[in-house]
CSV table of C-alpha atoms in Angstrom, one decimal:
chain,number,residue,atom,x,y,z
A,1,MET,CA,50.2,-9.8,78.2
A,2,SER,CA,51.8,-6.9,77.1
A,3,GLU,CA,55.0,-7.1,75.3
A,4,LEU,CA,58.3,-7.3,76.8
A,5,TYR,CA,60.8,-4.8,75.8
A,6,TYR,CA,64.0,-3.2,77.5
A,7,LYS,CA,64.5,0.2,78.9
A,8,SER,CA,67.1,2.2,80.6
A,9,THR,CA,67.6,2.4,84.4
A,10,ARG,CA,68.3,6.0,84.1
A,11,SER,CA,65.6,7.6,81.4
A,12,ASP,CA,62.5,6.8,80.2
A,13,ASP,CA,62.7,7.2,76.4
A,14,THR,CA,64.4,3.8,75.6
A,15,ARG,CA,62.7,1.0,74.2
A,16,LEU,CA,64.5,-2.0,72.8
A,17,THR,CA,64.2,-5.8,71.9
A,18,ALA,CA,66.0,-8.1,73.8
A,19,SER,CA,68.8,-8.7,70.6
A,20,GLN,CA,69.1,-5.0,70.6
A,21,ALA,CA,69.8,-4.8,74.4
A,22,ILE,CA,72.2,-7.9,74.1
A,23,LEU,CA,74.2,-6.2,71.5
A,24,GLN,CA,74.3,-2.6,72.7
A,25,GLY,CA,75.2,-3.7,76.5
A,26,LEU,CA,75.2,-0.7,78.1
A,27,SER,CA,72.3,2.1,77.6
A,28,ARG,CA,73.7,5.5,75.9
A,29,ASP,CA,72.6,7.0,79.2
A,30,GLY,CA,74.9,5.1,81.4
A,31,GLY,CA,72.1,3.4,82.4
A,32,LEU,CA,71.6,-0.4,82.7
A,33,PHE,CA,68.7,-2.5,80.6
A,34,VAL,CA,65.8,-4.0,82.5
A,35,PRO,CA,62.9,-5.6,81.2
A,36,SER,CA,59.9,-3.7,81.3
A,37,PHE,CA,58.4,-6.3,83.5
A,38,ILE,CA,59.7,-9.5,85.1
A,39,PRO,CA,57.6,-12.3,83.3
A,40,LYS,CA,56.0,-15.2,85.5
A,41,LEU,CA,57.0,-18.7,84.5
A,42,ASP,CA,54.5,-20.3,82.2
A,43,VAL,CA,55.3,-23.9,82.9
A,44,SER,CA,54.1,-25.6,86.4
A,45,LEU,CA,57.0,-26.2,88.9
A,46,GLU,CA,56.1,-29.7,89.1
A,47,THR,CA,56.7,-30.0,85.1
A,48,LEU,CA,59.7,-28.2,85.3
A,49,SER,CA,61.1,-30.5,87.8
A,50,HIS,CA,61.1,-33.6,85.4
A,51,MET,CA,63.6,-31.2,82.8
A,52,SER,CA,67.1,-31.5,82.0
A,53,TYR,CA,69.3,-28.4,82.7
A,54,GLN,CA,68.8,-27.1,78.9
A,55,GLN,CA,65.1,-27.5,79.0
A,56,ILE,CA,64.5,-25.1,82.1
A,57,ALA,CA,67.1,-22.5,80.7
A,58,TYR,CA,64.7,-22.3,77.4
A,59,GLU,CA,61.3,-22.0,79.7
A,60,VAL,CA,63.2,-19.2,81.6
A,61,MET,CA,65.0,-17.5,78.8
A,62,LYS,CA,62.1,-17.4,76.3
A,63,LEU,CA,60.3,-15.3,78.5
A,64,PHE,CA,63.0,-12.7,78.5
A,65,PHE,CA,64.2,-13.0,75.0
A,66,THR,CA,60.8,-12.6,73.3
A,67,ASP,CA,62.5,-11.6,69.5
A,68,PHE,CA,64.2,-14.9,69.5
A,69,THR,CA,62.5,-17.8,67.6
A,70,GLU,CA,62.3,-21.2,69.4
A,71,GLU,CA,64.9,-22.7,67.0
A,72,GLU,CA,67.4,-19.7,67.6
A,73,LEU,CA,67.1,-19.7,71.2
A,74,ARG,CA,67.2,-23.5,71.6
A,75,GLY,CA,70.2,-23.5,69.3
A,76,CYS,CA,72.1,-21.1,71.6
A,77,ILE,CA,71.4,-23.0,74.6
A,78,GLU,CA,72.6,-26.4,73.1
A,79,ARG,CA,75.8,-25.1,71.7
A,80,ALA,CA,76.8,-23.3,75.2
A,81,TYR,CA,75.7,-26.0,77.5
A,82,ASP,CA,77.2,-29.1,75.8
A,83,SER,CA,80.6,-31.2,76.4
A,84,LYS,CA,82.5,-27.9,77.5
A,85,PHE,CA,80.7,-28.8,80.9
A,86,ASP,CA,82.5,-31.7,82.7
A,87,THR,CA,79.0,-33.1,84.0
A,88,LYS,CA,75.8,-33.7,82.0
A,89,GLU,CA,73.8,-32.0,85.3
A,90,ILE,CA,75.8,-28.6,84.1
A,91,ALA,CA,75.4,-27.5,87.8
A,92,PRO,CA,75.1,-30.5,90.5
A,93,LEU,CA,73.5,-29.5,93.7
A,94,VAL,CA,75.5,-31.3,96.3
A,95,LYS,CA,74.4,-31.7,99.9
A,96,LYS,CA,77.0,-31.2,102.6
A,97,GLY,CA,76.1,-30.1,106.2
A,98,ASP,CA,73.3,-27.7,106.7
A,99,ALA,CA,73.2,-26.6,103.1
A,100,TRP,CA,73.0,-27.5,99.5
A,101,PHE,CA,75.9,-26.4,97.0
A,102,LEU,CA,74.9,-25.4,93.9
A,103,GLU,CA,78.5,-26.3,91.9
A,104,LEU,CA,78.6,-23.5,89.1
A,105,PHE,CA,81.8,-24.3,88.4
A,106,HIS,CA,81.9,-27.2,85.6
A,107,GLY,CA,82.4,-25.5,82.7
A,108,ALA,CA,85.4,-24.5,80.4
A,109,THR,CA,86.9,-22.1,83.1
A,110,ILE,CA,85.6,-23.6,86.2
A,111,ALA,CA,83.9,-20.4,87.7
A,112,PHE,CA,80.3,-19.8,87.7
A,113,LYS,CA,80.7,-17.2,85.0
A,114,ASP,CA,80.7,-20.1,82.2
A,115,MET,CA,77.0,-20.5,83.0
A,116,ALA,CA,76.2,-17.1,81.4
A,117,LEU,CA,79.2,-16.5,79.2
A,118,SER,CA,79.2,-19.9,77.5
A,119,ILE,CA,76.0,-18.8,76.0
A,120,LEU,CA,76.6,-15.0,75.5
A,121,PRO,CA,78.5,-15.2,72.4
A,122,HIS,CA,75.6,-17.3,70.6
A,123,LEU,CA,73.1,-14.9,71.8
A,124,MET,CA,75.3,-12.0,70.5
A,125,ILE,CA,76.0,-13.4,67.1
A,126,THR,CA,72.3,-14.3,66.6
A,127,SER,CA,71.6,-10.8,67.7
A,128,ALA,CA,74.0,-9.0,65.3
A,129,ARG,CA,72.5,-11.1,62.6
A,130,LYS,CA,68.7,-10.4,63.5
A,131,ASN,CA,69.9,-6.5,63.2
A,132,GLY,CA,71.7,-6.5,60.1
A,133,ILE,CA,74.7,-5.8,61.8
A,134,THR,CA,77.9,-5.9,59.6
A,135,ASN,CA,80.7,-4.2,62.0
A,136,ASP,CA,83.1,-6.4,63.6
A,137,ILE,CA,81.8,-6.2,67.8
A,138,VAL,CA,84.3,-5.6,70.0
A,139,ILE,CA,83.6,-7.2,73.3
A,140,LEU,CA,84.9,-4.7,75.9
A,141,THR,CA,85.3,-6.1,79.5
A,142,ALA,CA,86.8,-5.4,82.9
A,143,THR,CA,87.5,-8.2,85.1
A,144,SER,CA,87.9,-9.2,89.1
A,145,GLY,CA,89.4,-12.4,87.9
A,146,ASP,CA,86.9,-14.8,86.5
A,147,THR,CA,84.8,-13.2,83.9
A,148,GLY,CA,87.7,-12.3,81.9
A,149,LYS,CA,88.7,-15.9,81.2
A,150,ALA,CA,85.1,-17.1,80.6
A,151,ALA,CA,84.5,-14.1,78.2
A,152,LEU,CA,87.8,-14.9,76.5
A,153,ALA,CA,86.9,-18.6,76.3
A,154,GLY,CA,83.6,-17.9,75.0
A,155,PHE,CA,84.8,-15.4,72.2
A,156,ALA,CA,88.2,-16.6,71.2
A,157,GLY,CA,88.0,-17.4,67.7
A,158,VAL,CA,84.5,-16.4,66.9
A,159,GLU,CA,84.4,-14.6,63.5
A,160,GLY,CA,82.9,-11.3,63.7
A,161,THR,CA,84.2,-10.3,67.2
A,162,LYS,CA,87.2,-9.0,69.0
A,163,ILE,CA,87.3,-9.3,72.8
A,164,VAL,CA,89.4,-6.8,75.2
A,165,VAL,CA,89.9,-7.8,78.7
A,166,PHE,CA,91.2,-5.3,81.3
A,167,TYR,CA,92.1,-6.8,84.8
A,168,PRO,CA,93.8,-5.5,88.0
A,169,LYS,CA,97.5,-6.6,87.7
A,170,ASP,CA,97.9,-7.3,91.4
A,171,GLY,CA,94.4,-8.0,92.2
A,172,VAL,CA,93.7,-11.5,90.9
A,173,SER,CA,95.1,-15.0,91.8
A,174,PRO,CA,98.3,-16.7,90.2
A,175,ILE,CA,95.7,-19.3,88.5
A,176,GLN,CA,93.1,-16.5,87.2
A,177,LYS,CA,96.0,-14.5,85.9
A,178,LYS,CA,97.7,-17.5,84.0
A,179,GLN,CA,94.6,-18.3,82.9
A,180,MET,CA,93.9,-15.1,81.2
A,181,VAL,CA,97.5,-14.3,79.7
A,182,THR,CA,97.9,-17.5,78.2
A,183,GLN,CA,94.6,-17.3,76.3
A,184,ARG,CA,94.9,-18.1,72.5
A,185,GLY,CA,93.1,-16.3,69.7
A,186,ALA,CA,94.0,-13.8,67.0
A,187,ASN,CA,90.7,-11.8,68.2
A,188,THR,CA,91.8,-11.6,71.8
A,189,ARG,CA,93.7,-9.2,73.9
A,190,VAL,CA,94.2,-9.1,77.5
A,191,ILE,CA,95.7,-6.1,79.7
A,192,GLY,CA,96.8,-5.6,83.1
A,193,ILE,CA,96.1,-1.9,84.7
A,194,HIS,CA,97.9,-0.6,87.3
A,195,GLY,CA,94.8,0.1,89.8
A,196,ASN,CA,92.0,-2.0,91.1
A,197,PHE,CA,88.9,-3.6,89.5
A,198,ASP,CA,86.6,-0.6,90.4
A,199,ASP,CA,89.2,1.5,88.4
A,200,ALA,CA,89.0,-1.1,85.4
A,201,GLN,CA,85.2,-0.9,85.4
A,202,THR,CA,85.2,2.8,85.5
A,203,GLY,CA,87.3,3.1,82.8
A,204,VAL,CA,85.4,0.5,80.5
A,205,LYS,CA,82.3,2.7,81.4
A,206,ALA,CA,83.6,5.8,80.6
A,207,ILE,CA,84.9,4.3,77.2
A,208,PHE,CA,81.5,3.1,76.3
A,209,ASN,CA,80.0,6.4,76.9
A,210,ASP,CA,82.5,8.2,74.7
A,211,ARG,CA,80.3,9.0,71.6
A,212,GLU,CA,83.3,10.5,69.7
A,213,LEU,CA,85.5,7.2,70.2
A,214,GLU,CA,81.9,5.2,69.0
A,215,LYS,CA,81.7,7.5,66.1
A,216,GLU,CA,85.3,6.7,64.9
A,217,LEU,CA,85.1,3.1,65.5
A,218,ASP,CA,81.8,2.8,63.7
A,219,GLU,CA,83.8,4.3,60.5
A,220,ALA,CA,86.5,2.0,60.9
A,221,GLY,CA,83.9,-1.2,61.1
A,222,PHE,CA,83.8,-1.7,64.8
A,223,GLN,CA,81.1,-1.3,67.5
A,224,PHE,CA,81.6,-1.8,71.3
A,225,SER,CA,79.3,-4.5,73.2
A,226,SER,CA,79.9,-5.9,76.9
A,227,ALA,CA,80.6,-9.2,78.2
A,228,ASN,CA,80.4,-7.8,82.0
A,229,SER,CA,77.6,-8.6,83.8
A,230,ILE,CA,76.0,-5.4,83.0
A,231,ASN,CA,74.8,-7.1,79.9
A,232,ILE,CA,71.3,-8.4,80.0
A,233,GLY,CA,72.7,-11.2,78.0
A,234,ARG,CA,74.7,-12.2,81.0
A,235,LEU,CA,72.1,-11.6,83.6
A,236,VAL,CA,69.1,-13.7,82.4
A,237,PRO,CA,70.9,-17.0,81.8
A,238,GLN,CA,71.8,-16.7,85.7
A,239,VAL,CA,68.2,-16.7,86.5
A,240,ALA,CA,67.9,-20.2,85.1
A,241,TYR,CA,70.2,-21.9,87.6
A,242,TYR,CA,68.1,-20.7,90.8
A,243,VAL,CA,65.0,-22.1,89.0
A,244,TYR,CA,66.9,-25.3,88.4
A,245,SER,CA,67.9,-25.6,92.2
A,246,TYR,CA,64.2,-25.1,93.2
A,247,VAL,CA,62.8,-27.9,90.9
A,248,THR,CA,65.7,-29.9,92.0
A,249,LEU,CA,65.2,-29.7,95.4
A,250,MET,CA,61.4,-30.6,94.5
A,251,ALA,CA,62.4,-33.7,92.4
A,252,ARG,CA,64.5,-34.9,95.4
A,253,GLY,CA,61.9,-34.6,97.7
A,254,VAL,CA,63.5,-31.9,99.8
A,255,LEU,CA,60.8,-29.4,99.2
A,256,CYS,CA,57.1,-29.6,98.2
A,257,GLU,CA,55.9,-27.3,95.6
A,258,GLY,CA,55.1,-24.0,97.3
A,259,GLU,CA,57.7,-24.4,100.2
A,260,PRO,CA,60.3,-21.6,100.3
A,261,MET,CA,64.1,-22.2,99.9
A,262,ASN,CA,66.9,-19.6,101.1
A,263,VAL,CA,69.9,-19.0,98.8
A,264,VAL,CA,73.2,-17.6,99.9
A,265,VAL,CA,75.4,-16.0,97.1
A,266,PRO,CA,79.1,-14.6,97.5
A,267,THR,CA,78.6,-11.2,96.2
A,268,GLY,CA,81.0,-8.5,94.5
A,269,ASN,CA,79.2,-6.9,91.6
A,270,PHE,CA,75.3,-8.0,92.6
A,271,GLY,CA,74.7,-9.7,89.4
A,272,ASN,CA,74.4,-13.1,90.8
A,273,ILE,CA,72.0,-12.5,93.6
A,274,LEU,CA,70.0,-10.1,91.5
A,275,ALA,CA,69.4,-13.4,89.1
A,276,ALA,CA,68.0,-15.0,92.4
A,277,TYR,CA,65.6,-11.9,92.9
A,278,TYR,CA,64.6,-12.1,89.4
A,279,ALA,CA,63.9,-15.9,89.7
A,280,LYS,CA,61.8,-15.2,93.0
A,281,ASN,CA,59.7,-12.3,90.9
A,282,MET,CA,59.1,-15.3,88.4
A,283,GLY,CA,57.3,-17.2,90.7
A,284,ILE,CA,60.1,-19.4,92.7
A,285,PRO,CA,59.3,-19.6,96.4
A,286,MET,CA,62.1,-18.1,98.1
A,287,LYS,CA,62.3,-16.6,101.7
A,288,LYS,CA,65.6,-14.8,102.2
A,289,LEU,CA,68.3,-13.5,99.5
A,290,ILE,CA,71.4,-13.9,101.9
A,291,CYS,CA,74.2,-11.5,100.4
A,292,ALA,CA,77.4,-12.5,101.7
A,293,SER,CA,80.2,-9.9,101.4
A,294,ASN,CA,84.0,-10.5,102.3
A,295,GLU,CA,86.1,-7.2,104.0
A,296,ASN,CA,85.1,-5.3,101.2
A,297,LYS,CA,81.5,-5.0,102.6
A,298,ALA,CA,80.0,-1.9,101.0
A,299,LEU,CA,76.8,-4.4,100.3
A,300,PHE,CA,76.7,-5.7,103.9
A,301,ASP,CA,76.5,-1.9,105.1
A,302,PHE,CA,74.1,-1.1,102.6
A,303,PHE,CA,71.7,-3.9,103.4
A,304,ARG,CA,72.2,-3.1,107.4
A,305,THR,CA,71.9,0.7,106.9
A,306,GLY,CA,70.3,1.8,103.7
A,307,THR,CA,73.7,3.8,102.9
A,308,TYR,CA,75.7,2.8,100.1
A,309,ASP,CA,79.1,4.2,100.6
A,310,ARG,CA,82.2,3.6,97.9
A,311,ASN,CA,84.4,5.9,99.9
A,312,ARG,CA,86.5,3.1,101.9
A,313,GLU,CA,89.8,1.3,102.0
A,314,PHE,CA,90.2,-1.1,99.2
A,315,ILE,CA,91.1,-4.5,100.6
A,316,LEU,CA,92.7,-7.3,98.7
A,317,THR,CA,91.2,-10.8,100.0
A,318,SER,CA,91.7,-14.5,99.4
A,319,SER,CA,88.3,-14.0,97.3
A,320,PRO,CA,89.6,-11.5,94.8
A,321,SER,CA,86.4,-11.5,92.6
A,322,MET,CA,84.7,-9.9,95.3
A,323,ASP,CA,87.1,-7.4,95.9
A,324,ILE,CA,84.6,-4.6,94.6
A,325,LEU,CA,83.3,-1.3,96.0
A,326,ILE,CA,81.1,-0.5,93.2
A,327,SER,CA,78.6,-3.1,92.9
A,328,SER,CA,77.1,-1.9,89.4
A,329,ASN,CA,74.2,-4.5,89.1
A,330,LEU,CA,72.7,-3.2,92.3
A,331,GLU,CA,71.5,-0.2,89.9
A,332,ARG,CA,69.0,-2.7,88.6
A,333,LEU,CA,67.6,-3.2,92.0
A,334,ILE,CA,67.5,0.3,93.1
A,335,TYR,CA,65.6,1.0,90.1
A,336,LEU,CA,62.9,-1.5,90.9
A,337,VAL,CA,62.6,-0.4,94.5
A,338,ALA,CA,62.4,3.5,93.3
A,339,GLY,CA,59.3,2.2,91.9
A,340,GLU,CA,61.0,2.0,88.5
A,341,SER,CA,61.5,5.9,88.5
A,342,ALA,CA,64.6,6.5,86.2
A,343,GLU,CA,64.8,9.7,87.5
A,344,THR,CA,65.1,8.8,91.3
A,345,ASN,CA,67.5,6.1,90.0
A,346,ALA,CA,69.6,8.4,88.2
A,347,THR,CA,69.7,10.9,90.9
A,348,PHE,CA,71.3,8.3,93.2
A,349,MET,CA,73.8,7.1,90.7
A,350,GLU,CA,74.9,10.7,90.2
A,351,GLN,CA,75.5,11.1,94.2
A,352,LEU,CA,77.7,7.7,93.8
A,353,SER,CA,79.6,9.1,91.0
A,354,THR,CA,80.2,12.6,92.6
A,355,THR,CA,80.1,11.8,96.2
A,356,GLY,CA,80.8,8.3,96.5
A,357,VAL,CA,77.5,8.0,98.7
A,358,TYR,CA,73.8,7.7,98.4
A,359,THR,CA,71.2,6.6,101.0
A,360,LEU,CA,67.8,5.4,100.4
A,361,PRO,CA,64.8,7.0,102.1
A,362,GLU,CA,62.8,4.6,104.3
A,363,GLU,CA,60.2,3.7,102.1
A,364,MET,CA,62.5,2.2,99.3
A,365,ARG,CA,64.4,0.2,102.2
A,366,SER,CA,61.4,-1.1,103.4
A,367,ARG,CA,61.2,-2.9,99.6
A,368,LEU,CA,64.3,-4.5,100.2
A,369,ALA,CA,63.1,-7.0,102.9
A,370,ASP,CA,63.6,-10.1,100.8
A,371,PHE,CA,67.4,-9.4,101.2
A,372,CYS,CA,69.7,-9.6,104.0
A,373,GLY,CA,73.5,-8.7,104.5
A,374,TYR,CA,76.1,-10.7,106.0
A,375,TYR,CA,80.1,-10.6,105.7
A,376,THR,CA,82.9,-12.5,107.0
A,377,ASP,CA,86.7,-11.8,107.3
A,378,GLU,CA,89.8,-13.9,106.0
A,379,ALA,CA,90.0,-15.7,109.6
A,380,GLY,CA,86.2,-17.1,109.1
A,381,THR,CA,86.9,-17.8,105.3
A,382,ALA,CA,89.8,-20.0,106.1
A,383,GLN,CA,88.0,-21.5,109.5
A,384,ILE,CA,85.2,-22.7,107.3
A,385,ILE,CA,87.2,-24.3,104.6
A,386,ARG,CA,89.1,-26.1,107.1
A,387,GLU,CA,85.8,-27.2,109.2
A,388,THR,CA,84.2,-28.3,106.2
A,389,TYR,CA,87.2,-30.4,104.6
A,390,GLU,CA,87.3,-31.9,108.2
A,391,LYS,CA,83.7,-32.9,108.7
A,392,GLU,CA,82.5,-33.5,105.3
A,393,ASN,CA,85.7,-34.1,103.4
A,394,TYR,CA,84.5,-31.5,100.8
A,395,ILE,CA,86.7,-28.4,99.9
A,396,MET,CA,85.3,-25.5,98.5
A,397,ASP,CA,87.3,-22.2,97.0
A,398,THR,CA,87.6,-19.1,99.0
A,399,HIS,CA,84.5,-17.5,97.4
A,400,THR,CA,82.2,-20.2,98.4
A,401,ALA,CA,83.7,-20.2,101.8
A,402,VAL,CA,82.5,-16.6,102.4
A,403,ALA,CA,78.9,-17.7,101.7
A,404,ALA,CA,79.4,-20.7,103.7
A,405,HIS,CA,80.7,-19.0,106.6
A,406,VAL,CA,78.0,-16.2,106.2
A,407,TYR,CA,75.1,-18.9,106.1
A,408,LYS,CA,76.8,-20.3,109.4
A,409,GLN,CA,76.3,-17.1,110.9
A,410,TYR,CA,72.8,-16.4,109.5
A,411,ARG,CA,71.6,-19.9,111.0
A,412,GLU,CA,72.9,-19.0,114.5
A,413,GLU,CA,71.5,-15.7,114.4
A,414,THR,CA,68.1,-16.5,113.3
A,415,GLY,CA,67.5,-20.3,113.7
A,416,ASP,CA,65.8,-20.4,110.5
A,417,THR,CA,66.3,-24.0,109.0
A,418,THR,CA,64.7,-23.4,105.7
A,419,PRO,CA,66.5,-25.7,103.0
A,420,THR,CA,69.4,-23.4,101.6
A,421,VAL,CA,70.9,-23.4,98.5
A,422,ILE,CA,74.6,-21.7,98.4
A,423,ALA,CA,76.1,-20.8,95.2
A,424,SER,CA,79.3,-22.2,94.9
A,425,THR,CA,80.9,-20.0,92.3
A,426,ALA,CA,84.5,-21.4,91.6
A,427,SER,CA,86.3,-24.7,91.9
A,428,PRO,CA,89.0,-24.7,94.7
A,429,TYR,CA,91.6,-25.5,91.9
A,430,LYS,CA,91.2,-21.8,90.9
A,431,PHE,CA,92.3,-20.8,94.4
A,432,THR,CA,94.6,-23.3,95.5
A,433,ARG,CA,96.9,-21.5,97.6
A,434,SER,CA,94.6,-19.8,99.8
A,435,VAL,CA,92.6,-23.0,99.9
A,436,MET,CA,95.3,-25.3,100.9
A,437,SER,CA,97.0,-22.6,103.6
A,438,ALA,CA,93.2,-22.6,105.1
A,439,ILE,CA,93.5,-26.5,105.2
A,440,ASP,CA,97.1,-26.6,106.6
A,441,PRO,CA,99.6,-23.4,107.1
A,442,ARG,CA,102.5,-25.7,105.9
A,443,TYR,CA,101.3,-25.6,102.1
A,444,GLU,CA,101.7,-21.9,102.2
A,445,ASN,CA,105.4,-21.9,101.0
A,446,GLU,CA,104.6,-24.7,98.2
A,447,GLU,CA,104.7,-24.1,94.4
A,448,ASP,CA,101.3,-23.4,92.8
A,449,PHE,CA,101.3,-26.5,90.7
A,450,ALA,CA,102.6,-28.7,93.4
A,451,LEU,CA,99.6,-27.5,95.2
A,452,ILE,CA,97.2,-28.6,92.5
A,453,ASP,CA,98.5,-31.9,92.6
A,454,GLN,CA,98.1,-31.8,96.6
A,455,LEU,CA,94.9,-30.7,96.4
A,456,HIS,CA,93.9,-33.7,94.1
A,457,GLU,CA,95.4,-35.9,96.6
A,458,LEU,CA,93.3,-34.3,99.6
A,459,SER,CA,90.0,-34.1,97.8
A,460,GLY,CA,90.1,-37.1,95.2
A,461,MET,CA,88.2,-34.3,92.8
A,462,PRO,CA,89.6,-34.7,89.3
A,463,ILE,CA,92.1,-32.0,88.1
A,464,PRO,CA,90.2,-29.7,85.6
A,465,GLN,CA,91.4,-29.5,82.2
A,466,ALA,CA,91.1,-25.8,82.6
A,467,ILE,CA,94.0,-26.3,85.2
A,468,GLU,CA,96.3,-28.8,83.0
A,469,ASP,CA,95.9,-26.4,80.0
A,470,ILE,CA,97.9,-24.0,81.8
A,471,ARG,CA,100.7,-25.9,83.4
A,472,SER,CA,103.1,-25.2,80.6
A,473,ALA,CA,101.1,-22.7,78.2
A,474,GLU,CA,102.9,-20.0,77.2
A,475,VAL,CA,102.7,-16.6,78.4
A,476,LEU,CA,100.9,-14.5,75.3
A,477,HIS,CA,99.6,-11.3,76.6
A,478,LYS,CA,102.0,-9.1,78.4
A,479,THR,CA,100.6,-5.6,78.2
A,480,VAL,CA,100.4,-3.6,81.4
A,481,CYS,CA,98.9,0.1,81.0
A,482,GLU,CA,98.2,2.9,83.5
A,483,LYS,CA,94.4,3.5,84.0
A,484,ASP,CA,94.3,6.6,81.7
A,485,GLU,CA,95.6,4.5,78.6
A,486,MET,CA,93.0,2.2,78.3
A,487,GLU,CA,91.6,3.8,75.4
A,488,GLN,CA,95.0,4.3,73.6
A,489,VAL,CA,95.6,0.4,74.1
A,490,ILE,CA,92.2,-0.3,72.5
A,491,ARG,CA,92.9,1.8,69.6
A,492,GLU,CA,96.4,0.1,69.0
A,493,PHE,CA,94.8,-3.4,69.2
A,494,LEU,CA,91.8,-2.3,66.6
A,495,GLY,CA,94.3,-0.3,64.4
A,496,VAL,CA,92.5,2.9,65.1
A,497,LYS,CA,94.7,5.6,65.8
C-alpha cells in the first residue's frame, strides 16, 4: 500500500503528514486537507464487533493518522474517551420506533462535537511535539452553538494553547450561550458577533488566510489552528462512531456481516455526514446516506438539483446548529466527485465565493448516488418530538428531531425498511424551551431552568452535569463585536497590536 499523506482540495502541490495537517487546520490556498486515499479497514467487521468504543476508534484512526505511534494514538484516545462521558458505552445505540438512535451527546458539553473535540487537543499537542513547535497554538473557531463550548471545554487550561470562539450573538439557544459565556480558563475568549454563523465562519477563514497577520503572530510566538470541522483532526474521529454503529448492530443480531444499513444525519456544515461517507469507503456496508436539513435547506436543494446556492434568506430555527448556508465540509465531497481534481474544485469554490452559486455537471452529480436530501420545517420538527414522546416516552432534541422527521418522510416515500441509524446530535437539555414547547405549548412562558426540571420529570433522564454547572455560573465573557472587528479582538486578546 502506498503511504497516506494529506493534500489540499484546491491545489496539487501540498503533501503533509497527519500531524502537520492537524496543526495547520486549513491549507494556505484556502482549501481543506484530505487524505491521499481513504484507507480500508484492516480488521474484520466480526472482530470489530467484539471491541470497545476506544478499541474501534484506534482501529479507524491508526489508518488515517499514520505518523502517530501506537502509544501516542492510544494515549490520545484513552485521555479523550474516559469519565468525561457519562456512559461506559461512550455512544449508546437506542432503538425507538423504526430507527436506532446513536446518542452522541454523553460527553462533557452534551453535544456530538464532544466525540471529536475531546480528542483534538491531545492530537494537537502531540502533533506540536512531533513537529518541534514552540509557538503557542491559537485555536480560532466559529460556532453555530455546539462546537464553541466543546472546543472551549477541550482546550481550557491546556498548556501552550489559547482559544478564541466567535458565535452569532442572536443565533444560539440560551443554554448554548450560557455554556460558552461562563467558560473558565485564562486561555479562553468568547466573542459574540453582530451577524450569523456564516459571517463568523467567513471572518475566521479570512483571518486564517491573512499572511501578514500570520507573520506578525509568529514573531510574537503564536500560530493559528482550527477546531472547526474543517480540521481533519475533527473529521477522522467522527468516522469511528459510524464503524461502531454498524458493528454494534452486528453484535446485537440486527445485521449480518455484509448487510447494509442507512444513516440519517442532521446536517449543517456537512462534516458529520461526510464522516459516514468516509466510513462507507473504508468498508462499512451502507445503502443510503440521508442528509437532513432544516428550513435553511441549501444542502437539500443541492442533492435534488446539483446546484449549490447560498443566495437565500437566512432563517433562524429551533435547530440553530444547522442554521448554515455555506456548508464548508461539502468541499471535501465535491473534490472527490470531481475525480480529485483540485483545479475543478477550486473553480467551484471561486464561483461560490464570488456569485454564491455553482452547479455540478451531470457526470459529477451521478457520483452522489450514495446521498439523498430531505428537509423538514419547524412544524414537522415539533410534531416528531411530540409524537415520539407520546409513543415511545423518548425525548429528543430539535436537531435529532429534524433527522427523525426526515427519516419518516424517507420511509413513506421509498418503503425502504433497511435498518437505519439516526445520528442524535445533542441532548434535549440543550434546547429545553423548543423541546418542551413542542411537547406542550403551555411550557412556552416558563423560565429556562424551570423547564430543565420539568424536562427531567417528563423524561426521567438525569440532568447532565453540564447543565447543573451553569445554573448559577458567572458570566465571564461579555465582548460583542462587528464582523469587521474580529481581527482586532484577537489582537487585543493576544497582546499583539
